[in-house]
mmCIF file of C-alpha atoms in Angstrom:
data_model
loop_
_atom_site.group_PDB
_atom_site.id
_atom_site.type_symbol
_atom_site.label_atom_id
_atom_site.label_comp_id
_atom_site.label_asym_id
_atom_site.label_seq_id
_atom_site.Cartn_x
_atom_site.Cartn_y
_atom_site.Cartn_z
ATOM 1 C CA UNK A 1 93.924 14.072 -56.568
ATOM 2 C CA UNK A 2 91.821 15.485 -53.623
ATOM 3 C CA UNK A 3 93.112 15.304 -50.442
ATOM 4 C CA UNK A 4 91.036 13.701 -47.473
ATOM 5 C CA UNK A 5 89.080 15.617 -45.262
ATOM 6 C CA UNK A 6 91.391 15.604 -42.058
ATOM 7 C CA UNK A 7 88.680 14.352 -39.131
ATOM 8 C CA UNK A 8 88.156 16.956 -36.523
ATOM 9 C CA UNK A 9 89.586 17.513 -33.409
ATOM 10 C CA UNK A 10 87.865 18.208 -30.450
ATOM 11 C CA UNK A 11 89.124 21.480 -29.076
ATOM 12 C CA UNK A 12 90.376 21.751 -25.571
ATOM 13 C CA UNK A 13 87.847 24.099 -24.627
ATOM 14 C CA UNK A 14 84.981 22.074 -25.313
ATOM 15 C CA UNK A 15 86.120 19.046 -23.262
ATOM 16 C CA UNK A 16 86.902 21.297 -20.104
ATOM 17 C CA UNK A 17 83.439 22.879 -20.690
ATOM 18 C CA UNK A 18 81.890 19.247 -20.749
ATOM 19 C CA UNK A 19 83.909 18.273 -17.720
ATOM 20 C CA UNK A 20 82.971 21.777 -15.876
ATOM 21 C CA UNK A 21 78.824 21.107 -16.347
ATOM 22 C CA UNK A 22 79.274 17.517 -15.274
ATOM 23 C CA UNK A 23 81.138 18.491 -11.929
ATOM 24 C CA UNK A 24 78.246 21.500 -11.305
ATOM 25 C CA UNK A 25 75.913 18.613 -12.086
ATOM 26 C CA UNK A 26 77.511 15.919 -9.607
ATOM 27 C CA UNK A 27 77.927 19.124 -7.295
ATOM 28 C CA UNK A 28 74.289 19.679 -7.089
ATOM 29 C CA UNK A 29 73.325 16.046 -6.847
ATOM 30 C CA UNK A 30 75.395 16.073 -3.733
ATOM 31 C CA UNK A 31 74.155 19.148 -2.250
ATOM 32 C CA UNK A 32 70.335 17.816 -2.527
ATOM 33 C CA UNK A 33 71.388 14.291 -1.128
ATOM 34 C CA UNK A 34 72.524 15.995 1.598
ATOM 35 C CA UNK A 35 69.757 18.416 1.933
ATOM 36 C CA UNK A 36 67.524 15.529 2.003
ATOM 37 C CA UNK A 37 69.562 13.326 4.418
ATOM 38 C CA UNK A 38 69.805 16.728 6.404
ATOM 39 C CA UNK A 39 66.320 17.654 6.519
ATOM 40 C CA UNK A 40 64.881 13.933 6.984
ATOM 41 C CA UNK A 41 67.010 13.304 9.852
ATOM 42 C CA UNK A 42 65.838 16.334 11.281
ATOM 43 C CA UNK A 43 62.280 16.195 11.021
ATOM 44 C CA UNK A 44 62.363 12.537 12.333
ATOM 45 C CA UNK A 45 64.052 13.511 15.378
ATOM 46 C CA UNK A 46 62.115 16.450 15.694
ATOM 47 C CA UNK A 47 58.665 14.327 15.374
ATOM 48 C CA UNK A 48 60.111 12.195 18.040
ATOM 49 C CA UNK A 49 59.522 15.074 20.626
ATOM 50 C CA UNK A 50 56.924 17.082 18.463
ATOM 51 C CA UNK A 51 53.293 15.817 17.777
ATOM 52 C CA UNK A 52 52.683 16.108 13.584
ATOM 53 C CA UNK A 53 50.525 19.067 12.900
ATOM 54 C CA UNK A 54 49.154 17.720 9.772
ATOM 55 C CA UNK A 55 49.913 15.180 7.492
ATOM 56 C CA UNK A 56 49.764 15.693 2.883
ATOM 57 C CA UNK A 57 47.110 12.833 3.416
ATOM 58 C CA UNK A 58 44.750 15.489 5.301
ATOM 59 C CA UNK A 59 45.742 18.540 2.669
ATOM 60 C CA UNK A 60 44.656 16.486 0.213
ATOM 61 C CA UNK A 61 41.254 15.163 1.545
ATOM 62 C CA UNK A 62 40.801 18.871 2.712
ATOM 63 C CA UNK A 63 40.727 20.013 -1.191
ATOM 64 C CA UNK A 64 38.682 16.661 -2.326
ATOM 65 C CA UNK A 65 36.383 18.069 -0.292
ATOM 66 C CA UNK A 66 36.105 20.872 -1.338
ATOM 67 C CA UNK A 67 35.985 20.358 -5.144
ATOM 68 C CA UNK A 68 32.924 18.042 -3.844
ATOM 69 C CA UNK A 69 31.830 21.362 -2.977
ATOM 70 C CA UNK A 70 32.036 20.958 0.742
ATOM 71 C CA UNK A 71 33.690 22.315 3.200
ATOM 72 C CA UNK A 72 37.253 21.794 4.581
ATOM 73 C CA UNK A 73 36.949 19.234 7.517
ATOM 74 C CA UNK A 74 40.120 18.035 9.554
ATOM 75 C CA UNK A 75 38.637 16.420 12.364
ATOM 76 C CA UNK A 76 41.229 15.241 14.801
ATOM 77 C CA UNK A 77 42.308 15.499 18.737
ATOM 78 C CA UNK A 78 45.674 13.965 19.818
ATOM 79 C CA UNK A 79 45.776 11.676 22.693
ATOM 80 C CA UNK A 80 48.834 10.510 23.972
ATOM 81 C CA UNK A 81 49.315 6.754 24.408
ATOM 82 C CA UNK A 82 48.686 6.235 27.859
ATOM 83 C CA UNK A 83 44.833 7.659 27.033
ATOM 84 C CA UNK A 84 44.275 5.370 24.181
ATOM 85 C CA UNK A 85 42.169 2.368 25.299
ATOM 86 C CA UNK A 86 44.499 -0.806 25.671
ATOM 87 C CA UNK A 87 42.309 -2.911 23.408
ATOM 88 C CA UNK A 88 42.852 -0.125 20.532
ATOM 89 C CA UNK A 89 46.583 -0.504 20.402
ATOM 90 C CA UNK A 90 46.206 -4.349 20.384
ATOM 91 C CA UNK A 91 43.587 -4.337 17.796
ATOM 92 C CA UNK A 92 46.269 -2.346 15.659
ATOM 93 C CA UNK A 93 48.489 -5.043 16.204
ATOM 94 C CA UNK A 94 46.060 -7.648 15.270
ATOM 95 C CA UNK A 95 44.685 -6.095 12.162
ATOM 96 C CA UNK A 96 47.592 -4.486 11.057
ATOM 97 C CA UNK A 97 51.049 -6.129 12.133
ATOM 98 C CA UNK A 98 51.041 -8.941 14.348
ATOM 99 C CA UNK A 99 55.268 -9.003 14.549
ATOM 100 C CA UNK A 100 55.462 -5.199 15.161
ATOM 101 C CA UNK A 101 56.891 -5.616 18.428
ATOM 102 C CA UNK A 102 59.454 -8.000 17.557
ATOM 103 C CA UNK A 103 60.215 -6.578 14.059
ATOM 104 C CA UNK A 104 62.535 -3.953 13.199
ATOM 105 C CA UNK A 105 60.042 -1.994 10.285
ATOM 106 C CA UNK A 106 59.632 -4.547 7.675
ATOM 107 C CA UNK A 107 58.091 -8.060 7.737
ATOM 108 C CA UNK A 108 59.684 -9.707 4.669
ATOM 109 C CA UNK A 109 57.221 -12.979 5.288
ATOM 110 C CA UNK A 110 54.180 -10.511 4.957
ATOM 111 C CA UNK A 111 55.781 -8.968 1.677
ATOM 112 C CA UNK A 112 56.462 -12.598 0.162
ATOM 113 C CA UNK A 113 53.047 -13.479 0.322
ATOM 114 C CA UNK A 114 51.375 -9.604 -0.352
ATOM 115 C CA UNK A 115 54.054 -10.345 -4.176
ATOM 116 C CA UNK A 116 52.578 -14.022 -4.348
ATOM 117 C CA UNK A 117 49.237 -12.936 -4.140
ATOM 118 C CA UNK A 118 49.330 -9.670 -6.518
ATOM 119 C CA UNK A 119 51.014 -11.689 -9.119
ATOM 120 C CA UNK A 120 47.633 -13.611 -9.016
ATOM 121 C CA UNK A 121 45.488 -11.230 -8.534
ATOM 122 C CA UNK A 122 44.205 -7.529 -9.509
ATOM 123 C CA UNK A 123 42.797 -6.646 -6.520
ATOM 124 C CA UNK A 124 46.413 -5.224 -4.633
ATOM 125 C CA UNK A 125 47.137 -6.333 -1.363
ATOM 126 C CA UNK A 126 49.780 -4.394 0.728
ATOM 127 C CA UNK A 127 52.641 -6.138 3.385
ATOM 128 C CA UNK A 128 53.518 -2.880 5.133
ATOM 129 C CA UNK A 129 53.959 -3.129 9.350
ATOM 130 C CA UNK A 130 52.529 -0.237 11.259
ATOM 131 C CA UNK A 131 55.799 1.321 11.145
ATOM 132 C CA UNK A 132 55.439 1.696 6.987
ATOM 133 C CA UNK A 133 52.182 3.285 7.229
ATOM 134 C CA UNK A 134 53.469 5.502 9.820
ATOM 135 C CA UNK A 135 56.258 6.615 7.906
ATOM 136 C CA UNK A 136 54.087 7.111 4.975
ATOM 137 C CA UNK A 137 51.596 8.471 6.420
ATOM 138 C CA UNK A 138 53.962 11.526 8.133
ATOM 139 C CA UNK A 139 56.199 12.192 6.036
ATOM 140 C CA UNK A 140 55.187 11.045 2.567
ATOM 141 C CA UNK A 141 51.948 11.783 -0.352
ATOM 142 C CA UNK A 142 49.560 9.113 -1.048
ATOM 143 C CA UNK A 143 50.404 6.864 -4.271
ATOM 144 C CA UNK A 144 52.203 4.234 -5.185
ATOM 145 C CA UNK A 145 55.292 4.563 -7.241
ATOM 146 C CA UNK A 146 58.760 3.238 -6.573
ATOM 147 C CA UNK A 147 59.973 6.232 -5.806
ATOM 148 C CA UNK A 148 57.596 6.686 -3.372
ATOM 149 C CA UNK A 149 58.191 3.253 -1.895
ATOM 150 C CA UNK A 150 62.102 3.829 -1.729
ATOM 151 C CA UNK A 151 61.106 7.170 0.629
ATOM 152 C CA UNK A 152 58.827 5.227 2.482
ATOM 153 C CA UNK A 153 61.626 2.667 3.379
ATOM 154 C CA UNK A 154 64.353 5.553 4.442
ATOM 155 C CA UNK A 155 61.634 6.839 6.928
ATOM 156 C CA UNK A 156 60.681 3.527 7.912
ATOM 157 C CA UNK A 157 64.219 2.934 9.351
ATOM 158 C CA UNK A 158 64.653 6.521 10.933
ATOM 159 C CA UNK A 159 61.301 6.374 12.702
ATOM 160 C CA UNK A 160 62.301 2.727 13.883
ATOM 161 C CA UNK A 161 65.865 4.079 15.062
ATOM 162 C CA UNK A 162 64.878 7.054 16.766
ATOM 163 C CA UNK A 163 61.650 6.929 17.983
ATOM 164 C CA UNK A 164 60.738 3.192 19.247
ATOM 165 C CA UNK A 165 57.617 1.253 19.274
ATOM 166 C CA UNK A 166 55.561 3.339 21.874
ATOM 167 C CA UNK A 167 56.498 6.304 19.931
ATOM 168 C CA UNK A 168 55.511 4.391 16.363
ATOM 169 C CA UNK A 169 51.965 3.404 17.851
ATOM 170 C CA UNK A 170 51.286 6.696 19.048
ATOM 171 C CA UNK A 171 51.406 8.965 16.440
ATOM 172 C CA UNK A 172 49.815 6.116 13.830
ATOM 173 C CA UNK A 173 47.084 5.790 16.232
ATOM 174 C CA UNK A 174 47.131 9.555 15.992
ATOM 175 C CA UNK A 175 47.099 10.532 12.562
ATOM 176 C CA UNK A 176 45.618 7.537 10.553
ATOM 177 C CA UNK A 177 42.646 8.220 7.936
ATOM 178 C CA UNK A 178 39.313 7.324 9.948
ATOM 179 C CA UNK A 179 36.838 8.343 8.125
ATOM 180 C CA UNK A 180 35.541 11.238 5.600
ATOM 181 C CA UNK A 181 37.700 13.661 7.694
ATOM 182 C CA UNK A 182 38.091 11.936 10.613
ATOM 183 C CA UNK A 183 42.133 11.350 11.854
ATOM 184 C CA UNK A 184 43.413 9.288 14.597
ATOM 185 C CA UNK A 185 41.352 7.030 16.776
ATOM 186 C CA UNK A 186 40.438 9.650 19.364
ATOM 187 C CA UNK A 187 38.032 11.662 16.513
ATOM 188 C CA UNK A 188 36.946 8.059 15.448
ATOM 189 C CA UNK A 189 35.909 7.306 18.755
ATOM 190 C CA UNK A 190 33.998 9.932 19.434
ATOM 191 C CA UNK A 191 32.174 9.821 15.894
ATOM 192 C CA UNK A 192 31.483 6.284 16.254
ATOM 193 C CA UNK A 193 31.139 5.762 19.559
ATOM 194 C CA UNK A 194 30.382 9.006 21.328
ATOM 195 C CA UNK A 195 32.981 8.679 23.783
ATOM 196 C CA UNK A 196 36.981 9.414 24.123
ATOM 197 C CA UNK A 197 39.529 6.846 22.763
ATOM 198 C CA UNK A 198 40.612 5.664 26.607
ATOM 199 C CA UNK A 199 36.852 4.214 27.176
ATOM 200 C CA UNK A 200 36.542 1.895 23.721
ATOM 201 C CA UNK A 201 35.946 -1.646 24.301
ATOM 202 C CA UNK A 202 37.463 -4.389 22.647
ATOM 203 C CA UNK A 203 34.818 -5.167 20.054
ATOM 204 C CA UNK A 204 34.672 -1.165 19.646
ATOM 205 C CA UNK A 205 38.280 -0.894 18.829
ATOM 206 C CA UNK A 206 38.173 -3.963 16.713
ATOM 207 C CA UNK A 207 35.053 -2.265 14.681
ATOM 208 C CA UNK A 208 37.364 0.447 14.186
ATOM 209 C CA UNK A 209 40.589 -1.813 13.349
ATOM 210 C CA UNK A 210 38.439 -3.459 10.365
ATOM 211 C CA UNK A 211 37.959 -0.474 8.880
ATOM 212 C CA UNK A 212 41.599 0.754 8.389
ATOM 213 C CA UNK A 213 42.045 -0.199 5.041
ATOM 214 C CA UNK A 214 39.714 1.545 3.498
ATOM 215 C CA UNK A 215 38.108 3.758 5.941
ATOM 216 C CA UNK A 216 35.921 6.089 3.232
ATOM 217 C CA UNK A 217 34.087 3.732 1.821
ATOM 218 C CA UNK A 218 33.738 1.615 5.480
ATOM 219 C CA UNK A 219 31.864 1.973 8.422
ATOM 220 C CA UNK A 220 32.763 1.161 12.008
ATOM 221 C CA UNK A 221 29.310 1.379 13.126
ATOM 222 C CA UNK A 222 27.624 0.319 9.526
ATOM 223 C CA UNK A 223 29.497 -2.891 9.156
ATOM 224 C CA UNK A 224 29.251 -5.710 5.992
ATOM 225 C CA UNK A 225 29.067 -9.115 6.139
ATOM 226 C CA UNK A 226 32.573 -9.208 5.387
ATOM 227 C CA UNK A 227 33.750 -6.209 7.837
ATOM 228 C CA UNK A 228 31.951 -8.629 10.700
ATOM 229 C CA UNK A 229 34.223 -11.443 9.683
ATOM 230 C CA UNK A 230 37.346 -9.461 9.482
ATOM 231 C CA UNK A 231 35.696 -7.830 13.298
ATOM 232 C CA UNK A 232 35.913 -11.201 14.192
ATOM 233 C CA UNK A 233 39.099 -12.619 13.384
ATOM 234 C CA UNK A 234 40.712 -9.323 14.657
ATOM 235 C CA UNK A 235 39.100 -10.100 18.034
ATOM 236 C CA UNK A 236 40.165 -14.127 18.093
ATOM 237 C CA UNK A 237 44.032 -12.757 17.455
ATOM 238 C CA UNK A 238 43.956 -10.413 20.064
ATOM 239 C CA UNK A 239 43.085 -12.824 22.420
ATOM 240 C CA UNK A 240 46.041 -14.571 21.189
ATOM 241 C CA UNK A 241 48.700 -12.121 21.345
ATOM 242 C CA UNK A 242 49.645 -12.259 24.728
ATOM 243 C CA UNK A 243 51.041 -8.899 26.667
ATOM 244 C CA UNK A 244 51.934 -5.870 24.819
ATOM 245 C CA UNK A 245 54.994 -5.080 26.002
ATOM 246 C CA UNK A 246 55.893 -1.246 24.490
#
């Protein structure tokens, strides 16, 4: 009679070789989580003394543009907050985030409704406050992938602990996509409007408002039918939002 084939046993030395990759594995994970917390924390405190040079949204238009076969254009001029017009900051408010002041980086209502209406629609719709699209817009590429979204959400409560609302309105008045490279309502302004960011006038900085979502294929001074409407609405809720208190 043949005897059974005996099943195998595992040698020692494989199962401490298995056990030795998985700690260097876990060891690694750990040492880029904490590179990441490490470096995050620091650039957000950093950016909270520090004006942002330049933002991957601005790289990227700067080589669109030149694959057009033009040349590179960054147009921008910071302007700290006590030169941008009042009616600017309260048309961001109005267009962008009406609850901005009073919440802490995330308006859950406004996300409700922006999942209501996609699941409806094609056309996307977005719920982010001006704090989202300020930490996107700093420290993050443009897209949209969960991963992405997850970063975007980290940032959005470091720039909300360290840096405050006046600090949040600054820099995303500052470094927001205005145009076909044109950045932060100061170069808008003054390709627009011919004049600096302090001087705009309320229907001036609601022109400019309208066109934040979508400011390549929008004009401030060109508008729509549509952008007039949205120009208008933007105008009736700053009237109704009451002092600014930053």
């Amino acid at each position: 009679m043949a005897k059974k084939a005996q099943p195998r046993k595992k040698s020692k030395t494989t199962g401490i070789h298995r056990n030795g990759i998985l700690k260097l594995v876990l060891r690694v994970v750990k040492l880029v989580f904490i590179l990441f917390v490490g470096s995050s924390l620091f650039f957000v405190i950093l950016y909270r003394f520090v004006n942002p040079p330049v933002t991957w949204l601005m790289i990227q238009r700067g080589f669109e543009r030149k694959g057009r076969g033009l040349e590179w254009k960054i147009d921008k001029k910071w302007v700290d907050f006590d030169q941008i017009a009042d009616p600017m900051k309260r048309a961001a408010v109005a267009a962008e985030d009406q609850t901005f002041l009073e919440n802490h980086g995330f308006d859950f209502h406004a996300i409700e409704k922006a999942i209501e209406k996609n699941s409806k629609s094609k056309k996307l719709i977005g719920g982010s406050t001006i704090t989202q699209q300020t930490a996107k817009n700093v420290f993050l590429w443009p897209g949209r992938s969960f991963v992405r979204k997850g970063l975007e959400a980290w940032f959005t409560v470091l720039i909300e602990a360290f840096w405050g609302k006046k600090r949040i309105m600054e820099v995303y008045l500052n470094v927001i996509e205005m145009g076909d490279g044109i950045y932060g309502v100061d170069a808008a302004s003054q390709s627009y409007f011919h004049k600096p960011a302090s001087q705009l006038t309320k229907r001036q900085a609601a022109a400019i408002a309208v066109i934040f979502p979508s400011p390549l294929r929008w004009s401030a001074t060109n508008p729509t039918r549509y952008l007039k409407h949205r120009q208008y609405l933007i105008l009736k809720n700053m009237r109704r939002l009451g002092p600014l208190e930053f």
